[in-house]
Amino acid sequence: MFVPYILPPVHVTRTVRSVCPARAGVAGLCAAHTCVRAEHCPSTWVLLVDIAGPCISSSSWEFVRKSHEMLLIEEKYKSIAKLLLSSGTCPRCVLRFCCVGSSAPYRLPYKNLADELQKFLSNDGDIAPPSKKVRLGDSEECRSETEITRDTDVNEAPQTCNLCLGILQHLCSTEFVKQIFHKVQSAGYEFQDFVFSVSLPPQLLVREHSAWLQAQEEMRRQDRLLEKADIIQLKEAYKWIIHPMISEELGVQAVSKSLFEVGVVFCHQDTDEDCHFLVTVCKDCFKPTKNKQSVFTRMAVVKALDKITDDDFVTHFPWPPSTPKTTCQVIDIQCNHASVFVAGRYNKYSRTLPQTPWVIDGERKMESSVEELITEQLMTVFQADSFNFSSSGREDVDVRTLGRGRPFAIELVNPHRVRVTEQVMKDLQQKINGTDKIKVRDLQIVTREALAHMKEGEEEKTKCYSALIWTEKTIRKEDVEFLNDIKELKILQKTPLRVLHRRPLASRPRIIHTMKSEYMDEHHFRLYLKTQAGTYPFFPLGRSDLFFQDV
């Protein structure tokens, strides 16, 4: 007859998972003592003890107990655990500063973790062999990892932690995960996985630095070292707890790299002043920036903490940090999808259509533009927040773009729809081509790297122009034939007046590679130019077209 004894997940890592699951791997256990997974509970193992078989030795139970304790906190960190707990630190932050690098203990219900920690510190953590049959269906431990965390009773936390400011106590509950789920669901994104990001208030760094100095002092009394890098980061511990819960709600996996990001921004106004003393000690670390509302950025605080001496720090920020009366607040839950890039080529047939919206001194000069005619359809399909249009060079408003067309690319920022088929792209191209002003071809989704390749053509490649020129004076064929012999003509090109609103006035060297004239009549001839990219052909009384042959 077998008696089942539930091994919590923290017991299993050191005792069973490292050996064959079919047999117990603990010293002193024989074939009669079998370890199996609990049904529907892959993180929980059950030790079946054959009461008719050989007894489990006391040393074996001691091994199980020690494995449990070592997984939770190593003996050398016991003094740090006592120090932090007595100072108002939550059990999960105690695990972090005791360098517990396994996710399982952090996911335990808050009360269970606190009890285990107290047992460890009071040396009252022996695990007694079972004396009666335990029903698996009634076991507290036989649940998924998300269920283990899920029923954490945050009210059992006696006070808000003075290190994490309640993040590891109150902001990893089922209710908060549901808030995240509803935010993502209402945003209407398409995604197949996600990356979770956390933005923490910078004063947490100051409080953690204070705790590290105290923990370091405790370890020195044992002739040991505690590096700051050995402490588990708050972000990492928080993600260990909340990742499986969010994944279950969204139905997709949380990964380290994803095109779709879910982010949470925390703040704690009551402790904002924790960082202020650093300005008086490390003034050069805090410089105002245009895009930041506060000088106390995370990077600035990290730089100051690296620079300040331990004595100066302790003088201005004594241990222990004050226990806050409130917990961290969630000021934003953000969703963002990586940009989608669409590229192609366009031909422009209108002589009254600029490439981009033409606005001078706040006044719009033309009704539309190439950019708007293309992006209007794309924005509708991809449901993006905004876009960035770029192309391989640009043409004047009265210059047509012929031949194969000018390469262009559009960055669609934060698109909500990303599962776009080839047929949808063909339909998009057809809709864009529903006007006689422009036509696009080869419309397709590309990578960011393809944009860099396109921009290379602006300075390295050549452009071909054709201009119909009228002359007031009568001309003969011989009068324009000399143009055919001009090769590699170097010019200094001043910024044209028509683009001074967007480019600085300067003289730039350009090369006219070849010219070819075609006599038409006494007042007209056509001139073909092959120029360096970036050349502005200027024909005051003529009309020109730009031909793309091989760009």
Coordinates of C-alpha atoms in Angstrom, one line a residue:
M1 CA 0.0 0.0 0.0
F2 CA 1.3 3.4 -0.9
V3 CA 0.9 6.6 1.1
P4 CA 1.2 9.8 -1.0
Y5 CA 3.2 12.6 0.5
I6 CA 3.1 15.9 -1.3
L7 CA 6.4 17.5 -2.1
P8 CA 6.0 21.2 -2.8
P9 CA 7.7 22.5 -5.9
V10 CA 10.7 23.9 -4.0
H11 CA 11.5 20.4 -2.7
V12 CA 11.7 18.9 -6.1
T13 CA 14.4 20.8 -7.9
R14 CA 17.3 19.4 -5.7
T15 CA 15.7 16.0 -4.9
V16 CA 13.9 14.5 -7.8
R17 CA 14.1 16.5 -11.1
S18 CA 17.9 15.9 -11.4
V19 CA 17.3 12.1 -11.6
C20 CA 15.0 9.7 -13.4
P21 CA 11.4 10.8 -12.6
A22 CA 10.3 7.2 -12.3
R23 CA 12.4 6.5 -9.3
A24 CA 13.2 8.6 -6.3
G25 CA 16.7 10.1 -6.4
V26 CA 17.0 10.9 -2.7
A27 CA 19.7 9.0 -0.9
G28 CA 18.2 6.1 1.1
L29 CA 15.0 5.7 -1.0
C30 CA 14.6 2.5 -2.9
A31 CA 12.3 1.2 -5.7
A32 CA 9.4 1.0 -3.3
H33 CA 9.5 4.8 -2.8
T34 CA 8.3 6.2 -6.2
C35 CA 8.0 9.8 -7.2
V36 CA 5.3 10.7 -9.7
R37 CA 3.8 14.0 -11.0
A38 CA 0.5 14.9 -9.6
E39 CA -2.3 14.9 -12.2
H40 CA -2.8 18.3 -13.9
C41 CA 0.0 19.6 -11.8
P42 CA 3.4 19.3 -13.5
S43 CA 5.2 21.5 -10.9
T44 CA 4.2 19.2 -8.0
W45 CA 5.7 15.8 -7.3
V46 CA 4.2 13.2 -5.0
L47 CA 6.4 10.8 -3.0
L48 CA 4.6 7.5 -2.7
V49 CA 5.8 5.6 0.4
D50 CA 5.2 1.9 0.5
I51 CA 4.2 1.4 4.2
A52 CA 4.9 -2.3 3.7
G53 CA 8.3 -1.8 2.3
P54 CA 11.5 -0.5 3.8
C55 CA 11.3 2.6 6.0
I56 CA 12.8 5.9 4.8
S57 CA 15.8 6.6 6.9
S58 CA 16.0 9.7 9.0
S59 CA 19.0 10.8 6.9
S60 CA 16.9 10.7 3.8
W61 CA 14.2 13.0 5.3
E62 CA 17.0 15.3 6.5
F63 CA 18.3 15.4 2.9
V64 CA 14.8 16.4 1.7
R65 CA 14.6 19.1 4.4
K66 CA 18.0 20.5 3.7
S67 CA 17.3 20.5 -0.1
H68 CA 14.3 22.5 0.6
E69 CA 16.1 25.0 2.8
M70 CA 19.0 25.4 0.5
L71 CA 16.7 26.1 -2.4
L72 CA 15.0 28.8 -0.4
I73 CA 17.9 30.5 1.3
E74 CA 21.5 29.3 1.9
E75 CA 22.6 29.1 5.5
K76 CA 25.2 31.9 5.0
Y77 CA 22.4 34.4 4.2
K78 CA 20.4 33.7 7.4
S79 CA 21.7 36.8 9.1
I80 CA 20.7 39.0 6.1
A81 CA 17.2 37.5 6.1
K82 CA 16.7 38.2 9.8
L83 CA 18.0 41.8 9.3
L84 CA 15.7 42.6 6.4
L85 CA 12.6 40.9 7.9
S86 CA 13.0 42.8 11.2
S87 CA 13.4 46.1 9.2
G88 CA 10.1 45.9 7.3
T89 CA 11.1 44.1 4.2
C90 CA 8.7 41.6 2.5
P91 CA 9.6 37.9 2.2
R92 CA 10.1 38.1 -1.6
C93 CA 12.6 41.0 -1.3
V94 CA 14.4 38.9 1.4
L95 CA 14.7 36.1 -1.2
R96 CA 16.2 38.7 -3.7
F97 CA 18.8 39.9 -1.2
C98 CA 19.6 36.3 -0.2
C99 CA 20.4 35.6 -3.9
V100 CA 17.7 33.0 -4.5
G101 CA 17.9 32.6 -8.2
S102 CA 15.0 30.1 -8.7
S103 CA 11.6 31.4 -9.7
A104 CA 9.6 28.8 -7.7
P105 CA 9.8 30.3 -4.2
Y106 CA 8.8 33.7 -5.5
R107 CA 5.6 32.2 -6.9
L108 CA 4.5 30.7 -3.6
P109 CA 1.5 32.3 -1.9
Y110 CA 2.6 35.2 0.3
K111 CA 1.5 33.5 3.6
N112 CA 3.1 30.2 2.7
L113 CA 6.4 31.9 1.8
A114 CA 6.3 34.0 5.0
D115 CA 5.7 30.8 7.0
E116 CA 8.5 28.9 5.3
L117 CA 10.8 31.8 5.9
Q118 CA 10.0 32.0 9.6
K119 CA 10.5 28.2 9.9
F120 CA 13.9 28.6 8.3
L121 CA 15.0 31.4 10.6
S122 CA 13.7 29.7 13.7
N123 CA 15.3 26.3 12.8
D124 CA 11.8 24.8 13.0
G125 CA 11.6 23.6 9.4
D126 CA 11.8 19.8 9.8
I127 CA 9.6 17.9 7.4
A128 CA 8.0 15.0 9.2
P129 CA 7.1 11.8 7.4
P130 CA 3.4 11.4 6.7
S131 CA 1.3 9.5 9.2
K132 CA -1.9 9.2 7.3
K133 CA -3.1 9.1 3.7
V134 CA -3.3 12.5 2.0
R135 CA -5.9 12.9 -0.8
L136 CA -4.4 14.4 -3.8
G137 CA -7.6 16.2 -4.8
D138 CA -7.6 18.1 -1.5
S139 CA -4.0 19.1 -1.5
E140 CA -3.1 22.8 -1.3
E141 CA -0.1 22.2 -3.4
C142 CA -1.7 20.4 -6.4
R143 CA -2.2 23.4 -8.6
S144 CA -0.6 25.1 -11.5
E145 CA 2.1 27.7 -11.0
T146 CA -0.3 30.5 -11.9
E147 CA -2.8 29.1 -9.3
I148 CA -0.1 29.0 -6.7
T149 CA 0.5 32.7 -7.0
R150 CA -3.0 33.6 -7.8
D151 CA -4.6 33.1 -4.4
T152 CA -2.1 35.2 -2.6
D153 CA -3.9 37.1 0.1
V154 CA -2.3 40.5 -0.1
N155 CA -4.1 41.5 3.1
E156 CA -1.8 39.1 5.0
A157 CA 1.1 41.4 4.3
P158 CA 1.4 43.3 7.6
Q159 CA 2.8 46.5 6.0
T160 CA 4.1 47.8 2.7
C161 CA 7.6 46.6 2.0
N162 CA 10.3 49.3 2.4
L163 CA 12.3 48.0 -0.5
C164 CA 9.8 47.1 -3.3
L165 CA 7.2 49.6 -2.1
G166 CA 4.5 46.9 -2.4
I167 CA 5.2 45.8 -5.9
L168 CA 6.0 42.2 -5.0
Q169 CA 3.1 42.2 -2.4
H170 CA 0.1 43.9 -4.0
L171 CA 0.8 44.3 -7.7
C172 CA 1.1 40.7 -8.8
S173 CA -2.5 39.6 -7.9
T174 CA -5.1 38.1 -10.2
E175 CA -7.0 41.3 -10.1
F176 CA -4.1 43.3 -11.5
V177 CA -3.4 40.7 -14.2
K178 CA -7.0 41.1 -15.3
Q179 CA -6.5 44.8 -15.6
I180 CA -3.6 44.2 -17.9
F181 CA -5.6 41.6 -19.9
H182 CA -8.5 44.0 -20.4
K183 CA -6.1 46.8 -21.5
V184 CA -4.5 44.6 -24.1
Q185 CA -7.8 43.1 -25.3
S186 CA -9.5 46.5 -25.7
A187 CA -6.5 47.9 -27.7
G188 CA -7.2 45.4 -30.5
Y189 CA -3.7 44.3 -31.4
E190 CA -2.7 41.2 -33.4
F191 CA 0.2 39.3 -31.8
Q192 CA 1.5 35.8 -31.4
D193 CA 3.6 36.4 -28.2
F194 CA 4.6 39.3 -26.0
V195 CA 7.5 40.8 -24.1
F196 CA 6.7 42.3 -20.7
S197 CA 8.4 45.5 -19.6
V198 CA 8.4 47.3 -16.2
S199 CA 9.2 50.9 -15.5
L200 CA 10.1 51.4 -11.8
P201 CA 10.4 54.7 -9.8
P202 CA 14.1 55.6 -9.5
Q203 CA 13.9 55.9 -5.6
L204 CA 13.8 52.1 -5.5
L205 CA 17.4 52.1 -6.5
V206 CA 18.3 54.3 -3.5
R207 CA 16.4 52.0 -1.1
E208 CA 18.0 48.9 -2.6
H209 CA 21.4 50.5 -2.3
S210 CA 20.8 51.1 1.4
A211 CA 19.8 47.5 1.9
W212 CA 22.8 46.2 0.0
L213 CA 25.2 48.2 2.2
Q214 CA 23.7 46.6 5.3
A215 CA 23.7 43.1 3.7
Q216 CA 27.3 43.6 2.6
E217 CA 28.2 44.5 6.2
E218 CA 26.5 41.3 7.5
M219 CA 28.5 39.2 5.0
R220 CA 31.8 40.8 6.0
R221 CA 31.3 39.6 9.5
Q222 CA 31.5 36.1 8.0
D223 CA 34.5 37.1 5.9
R224 CA 32.3 36.8 2.8
L225 CA 31.5 39.1 0.0
L226 CA 28.1 40.1 -1.4
E227 CA 28.3 41.7 -4.8
K228 CA 25.5 44.0 -5.9
A229 CA 25.2 42.0 -9.1
D230 CA 24.4 38.9 -7.1
I231 CA 21.2 40.4 -5.8
I232 CA 18.1 39.4 -7.9
Q233 CA 16.8 42.5 -9.6
L234 CA 13.3 43.6 -8.7
K235 CA 12.2 43.5 -12.3
E236 CA 13.4 39.9 -12.7
A237 CA 11.6 38.7 -9.6
Y238 CA 8.4 40.5 -10.6
K239 CA 8.4 38.9 -14.0
W240 CA 9.0 35.5 -12.5
I241 CA 5.8 35.9 -10.6
I242 CA 3.6 37.6 -13.1
H243 CA 4.7 36.2 -16.5
P244 CA 2.8 32.9 -16.2
M245 CA -0.3 34.7 -15.0
I246 CA -0.4 37.1 -17.9
S247 CA 0.5 34.3 -20.4
E248 CA -2.5 32.3 -19.2
E249 CA -4.9 35.2 -19.5
L250 CA -3.6 36.2 -23.0
G251 CA -3.2 32.7 -24.2
V252 CA 0.3 33.3 -25.6
Q253 CA 3.8 33.0 -24.3
A254 CA 5.9 35.7 -22.7
V255 CA 9.3 35.8 -24.4
S256 CA 12.5 37.8 -24.1
K257 CA 12.2 39.3 -27.6
S258 CA 8.9 40.0 -29.3
L259 CA 7.4 42.5 -31.7
F260 CA 4.6 43.1 -29.2
E261 CA 5.3 44.8 -25.9
V262 CA 3.1 45.1 -22.8
G263 CA 4.5 47.6 -20.3
V264 CA 3.6 48.7 -16.8
V265 CA 4.7 52.1 -15.4
F266 CA 4.8 52.4 -11.6
C267 CA 5.2 55.5 -9.4
H268 CA 5.3 56.3 -5.7
Q269 CA 4.9 60.0 -5.0
D270 CA 5.3 59.6 -1.2
T271 CA 9.0 58.6 -1.6
D272 CA 10.0 60.8 -4.5
E273 CA 12.2 62.8 -2.2
D274 CA 14.4 59.8 -1.5
C275 CA 16.6 60.7 -4.4
H276 CA 16.9 64.5 -3.7
F277 CA 20.0 64.2 -1.5
L278 CA 22.0 62.8 -4.4
V279 CA 21.9 66.2 -6.1
T280 CA 23.8 67.9 -3.3
V281 CA 26.5 65.2 -3.2
C282 CA 26.7 64.4 -7.0
K283 CA 25.7 67.6 -8.8
D284 CA 27.3 66.6 -12.1
C285 CA 25.2 63.5 -12.4
F286 CA 21.9 65.4 -12.7
K287 CA 21.5 67.6 -15.7
P288 CA 18.2 68.9 -17.1
T289 CA 17.2 67.4 -20.5
K290 CA 14.5 68.6 -22.9
N291 CA 12.6 65.3 -23.1
K292 CA 12.6 64.5 -19.3
Q293 CA 10.3 66.1 -16.8
S294 CA 12.6 65.3 -13.9
V295 CA 16.4 65.2 -13.5
F296 CA 16.0 62.0 -11.4
T297 CA 16.2 59.6 -14.3
R298 CA 17.1 56.0 -13.7
M299 CA 20.5 56.4 -15.4
A300 CA 21.3 59.5 -13.4
V301 CA 20.5 57.8 -10.1
V302 CA 22.6 54.8 -11.1
K303 CA 25.5 57.1 -12.0
A304 CA 25.2 58.9 -8.7
L305 CA 25.1 55.7 -6.6
D306 CA 28.2 54.5 -8.3
K307 CA 30.0 57.7 -7.5
I308 CA 28.8 58.4 -3.9
T309 CA 30.9 57.0 -1.0
D310 CA 29.4 54.6 1.5
D311 CA 29.9 57.1 4.4
D312 CA 28.2 59.9 2.5
F313 CA 25.3 57.7 1.5
V314 CA 24.7 56.4 5.1
T315 CA 24.9 60.0 6.4
H316 CA 22.2 61.3 4.1
F317 CA 20.0 58.1 3.9
P318 CA 20.2 56.1 7.2
W319 CA 19.1 52.5 7.5
P320 CA 16.4 51.3 7.6
P321 CA 14.4 53.1 5.0
S322 CA 11.1 54.4 6.2
T323 CA 8.1 52.1 5.8
P324 CA 5.7 53.7 3.4
K325 CA 2.1 54.1 4.2
T326 CA 1.0 53.5 0.6
T327 CA 1.9 51.1 -2.1
C328 CA 3.2 51.9 -5.6
Q329 CA 0.6 53.2 -8.0
V330 CA 0.1 52.0 -11.6
I331 CA 0.1 55.2 -13.7
D332 CA -0.1 53.5 -17.1
I333 CA -0.4 50.1 -18.8
Q334 CA 1.1 50.4 -22.3
C335 CA 0.8 48.3 -25.4
N336 CA 3.0 48.8 -28.4
H337 CA 3.8 46.8 -31.5
A338 CA 7.0 47.2 -33.5
S339 CA 6.8 49.1 -36.7
V340 CA 5.9 47.6 -40.0
F341 CA 7.8 48.8 -43.1
V342 CA 6.2 48.9 -46.5
A343 CA 8.2 49.7 -49.6
G344 CA 7.7 50.0 -53.3
R345 CA 8.2 52.4 -56.2
Y346 CA 6.1 55.3 -57.4
N347 CA 5.6 57.2 -60.6
K348 CA 4.3 60.8 -60.5
Y349 CA 2.4 62.1 -63.5
S350 CA 1.2 65.4 -62.1
R351 CA 3.1 68.7 -62.3
T352 CA 1.2 70.2 -59.4
L353 CA 1.9 67.5 -56.8
P354 CA 4.7 67.7 -54.2
Q355 CA 6.3 64.6 -52.8
T356 CA 5.4 65.5 -49.2
P357 CA 2.9 68.1 -47.8
W358 CA 4.1 71.5 -48.9
V359 CA 3.7 73.9 -46.0
I360 CA 5.5 77.2 -45.8
D361 CA 5.1 79.5 -42.8
G362 CA 2.1 77.5 -41.7
E363 CA 0.3 77.8 -45.0
R364 CA -0.4 74.8 -47.2
K365 CA 0.6 75.3 -50.8
M366 CA -0.9 72.2 -52.5
E367 CA -4.0 70.1 -51.9
S368 CA -2.3 66.8 -51.6
S369 CA 1.1 65.0 -52.0
V370 CA 2.6 61.7 -53.1
E371 CA 3.1 60.8 -49.4
E372 CA -0.6 61.3 -48.5
L373 CA -2.0 59.5 -51.5
I374 CA 0.0 56.4 -50.6
T375 CA -0.2 56.4 -46.8
E376 CA -3.9 57.1 -46.6
Q377 CA -4.7 53.5 -47.7
L378 CA -1.9 52.0 -45.7
M379 CA -2.9 53.6 -42.4
T380 CA -6.5 52.3 -42.8
V381 CA -5.4 48.7 -43.3
F382 CA -2.6 48.5 -40.7
Q383 CA -4.4 50.7 -38.2
A384 CA -1.1 52.4 -37.2
D385 CA -0.8 55.4 -34.9
S386 CA 1.5 57.4 -37.3
F387 CA 3.9 56.9 -40.1
N388 CA 7.3 58.1 -41.4
F389 CA 7.7 58.5 -45.2
S390 CA 11.1 58.3 -46.8
S391 CA 12.4 57.9 -50.4
S392 CA 15.5 57.6 -52.4
G393 CA 15.8 61.3 -53.2
R394 CA 12.9 63.7 -54.2
E395 CA 11.7 65.6 -57.2
D396 CA 10.3 69.1 -57.6
V397 CA 6.6 69.7 -57.5
D398 CA 6.5 70.4 -61.3
V399 CA 8.7 67.4 -62.2
R400 CA 7.2 64.1 -63.3
T401 CA 8.7 60.9 -62.2
L402 CA 8.8 58.3 -65.0
G403 CA 10.5 55.0 -65.9
R404 CA 10.6 52.3 -63.2
G405 CA 9.7 54.8 -60.5
R406 CA 11.3 56.2 -57.4
P407 CA 11.9 53.8 -54.5
F408 CA 10.1 54.7 -51.3
A409 CA 9.4 53.2 -47.9
I410 CA 6.9 53.9 -45.2
E411 CA 7.4 53.1 -41.5
L412 CA 4.0 52.4 -39.9
V413 CA 4.4 53.2 -36.2
N414 CA 2.6 51.0 -33.7
P415 CA 0.3 49.1 -36.1
H416 CA -2.6 47.2 -34.6
R417 CA -3.1 44.9 -37.6
V418 CA 0.0 43.1 -38.8
R419 CA -1.2 39.8 -40.3
V420 CA -1.4 41.1 -43.9
T421 CA -1.4 38.6 -46.7
E422 CA 0.2 39.1 -50.2
Q423 CA -3.3 39.4 -51.6
V424 CA -4.2 42.2 -49.3
M425 CA -1.0 44.1 -50.4
K426 CA -2.1 43.6 -54.0
D427 CA -5.5 45.1 -53.2
L428 CA -3.8 48.0 -51.4
Q429 CA -1.7 48.7 -54.5
Q430 CA -4.8 48.7 -56.7
K431 CA -6.6 51.1 -54.4
I432 CA -3.6 53.5 -54.3
N433 CA -3.5 53.4 -58.1
G434 CA -7.1 54.6 -58.4
T435 CA -5.9 58.1 -59.2
D436 CA -4.3 59.5 -62.4
K437 CA -1.7 61.5 -60.3
I438 CA 0.5 58.6 -59.2
K439 CA 1.0 54.9 -59.6
V440 CA 2.8 52.5 -57.3
R441 CA 4.4 49.2 -58.1
D442 CA 6.1 46.3 -56.2
L443 CA 4.3 47.2 -52.9
Q444 CA 5.5 44.8 -50.2
I445 CA 6.4 44.5 -46.5
V446 CA 10.2 44.8 -45.9
T447 CA 12.6 44.8 -43.0
R448 CA 14.1 47.8 -41.4
E449 CA 17.5 46.9 -42.9
A450 CA 16.0 47.4 -46.4
L451 CA 15.4 51.1 -45.7
A452 CA 19.1 51.7 -45.1
H453 CA 19.9 50.0 -48.5
M454 CA 17.4 52.3 -50.2
K455 CA 18.8 55.5 -48.7
E456 CA 22.3 54.6 -50.0
G457 CA 21.1 55.4 -53.5
E458 CA 20.6 59.1 -52.6
E459 CA 24.2 60.0 -52.9
E460 CA 25.8 57.0 -54.7
K461 CA 23.6 56.5 -57.7
T462 CA 22.7 58.7 -60.8
K463 CA 19.5 60.3 -62.0
C464 CA 18.4 60.9 -65.6
Y465 CA 16.5 64.0 -66.5
S466 CA 14.7 65.1 -69.7
A467 CA 13.9 68.8 -70.3
L468 CA 12.0 70.5 -73.0
I469 CA 13.7 73.9 -73.4
W470 CA 12.4 77.1 -75.1
T471 CA 14.7 79.8 -76.2
E472 CA 13.8 83.4 -77.0
K473 CA 16.5 83.7 -79.5
T474 CA 16.3 81.5 -82.7
I475 CA 18.6 78.6 -82.7
R476 CA 20.1 76.1 -85.2
K477 CA 21.0 72.5 -84.6
E478 CA 24.7 73.4 -84.5
D479 CA 24.1 75.9 -81.7
V480 CA 23.2 73.1 -79.2
E481 CA 25.4 70.2 -80.5
F482 CA 28.4 71.3 -78.3
L483 CA 26.5 70.1 -75.2
N484 CA 26.9 66.5 -76.4
D485 CA 30.7 66.8 -75.8
I486 CA 30.5 67.9 -72.2
K487 CA 31.4 65.1 -69.7
E488 CA 31.8 65.0 -65.9
L489 CA 31.0 68.7 -65.5
K490 CA 31.6 69.8 -61.9
I491 CA 29.4 72.5 -60.5
L492 CA 28.7 74.2 -57.2
Q493 CA 25.0 74.0 -56.5
K494 CA 23.4 76.5 -54.2
T495 CA 20.4 75.6 -52.3
P496 CA 17.4 76.5 -54.5
L497 CA 15.0 79.1 -53.1
R498 CA 12.1 76.6 -53.4
V499 CA 13.7 74.3 -50.7
L500 CA 15.2 77.0 -48.4
H501 CA 12.3 76.4 -46.0
R502 CA 13.6 72.9 -45.2
R503 CA 17.3 73.0 -46.1
P504 CA 20.1 75.4 -45.0
L505 CA 21.7 77.8 -47.6
A506 CA 24.9 76.3 -48.8
S507 CA 27.0 75.5 -51.9
R508 CA 27.3 71.8 -52.6
P509 CA 29.5 70.1 -55.2
R510 CA 27.6 68.1 -57.8
I511 CA 28.6 66.4 -61.1
I512 CA 26.8 66.4 -64.5
H513 CA 28.0 63.2 -66.0
T514 CA 26.7 63.6 -69.5
M515 CA 24.4 65.8 -71.6
K516 CA 22.7 65.1 -74.9
S517 CA 20.8 67.7 -77.0
E518 CA 18.0 67.0 -79.5
Y519 CA 17.1 69.9 -81.8
M520 CA 13.4 70.4 -82.4
D521 CA 12.8 73.8 -84.0
E522 CA 14.1 77.4 -84.0
H523 CA 12.9 77.9 -80.4
H524 CA 12.8 74.4 -78.9
F525 CA 15.3 71.6 -78.1
R526 CA 15.2 68.7 -75.7
L527 CA 18.1 68.2 -73.3
Y528 CA 18.9 64.8 -71.6
L529 CA 21.0 64.9 -68.5
K530 CA 22.7 62.2 -66.5
T531 CA 23.6 63.6 -63.1
Q532 CA 24.9 62.8 -59.7
A533 CA 22.1 62.0 -57.2
G534 CA 21.1 65.1 -55.3
T535 CA 21.5 67.5 -58.3
Y536 CA 18.8 70.1 -58.8
P537 CA 18.4 70.7 -62.5
F538 CA 17.1 74.3 -63.0
F539 CA 15.2 75.2 -66.1
P540 CA 13.5 78.6 -65.6
L541 CA 11.5 78.5 -68.8
G542 CA 11.5 74.7 -69.4
R543 CA 9.7 71.6 -68.2
S544 CA 11.6 68.6 -67.0
D545 CA 10.9 64.9 -66.3
L546 CA 12.9 62.5 -64.2
F547 CA 13.4 59.0 -65.5
F548 CA 14.3 56.1 -63.2
Q549 CA 16.1 53.4 -65.2
D550 CA 18.1 51.3 -62.7
V551 CA 18.0 52.6 -59.2

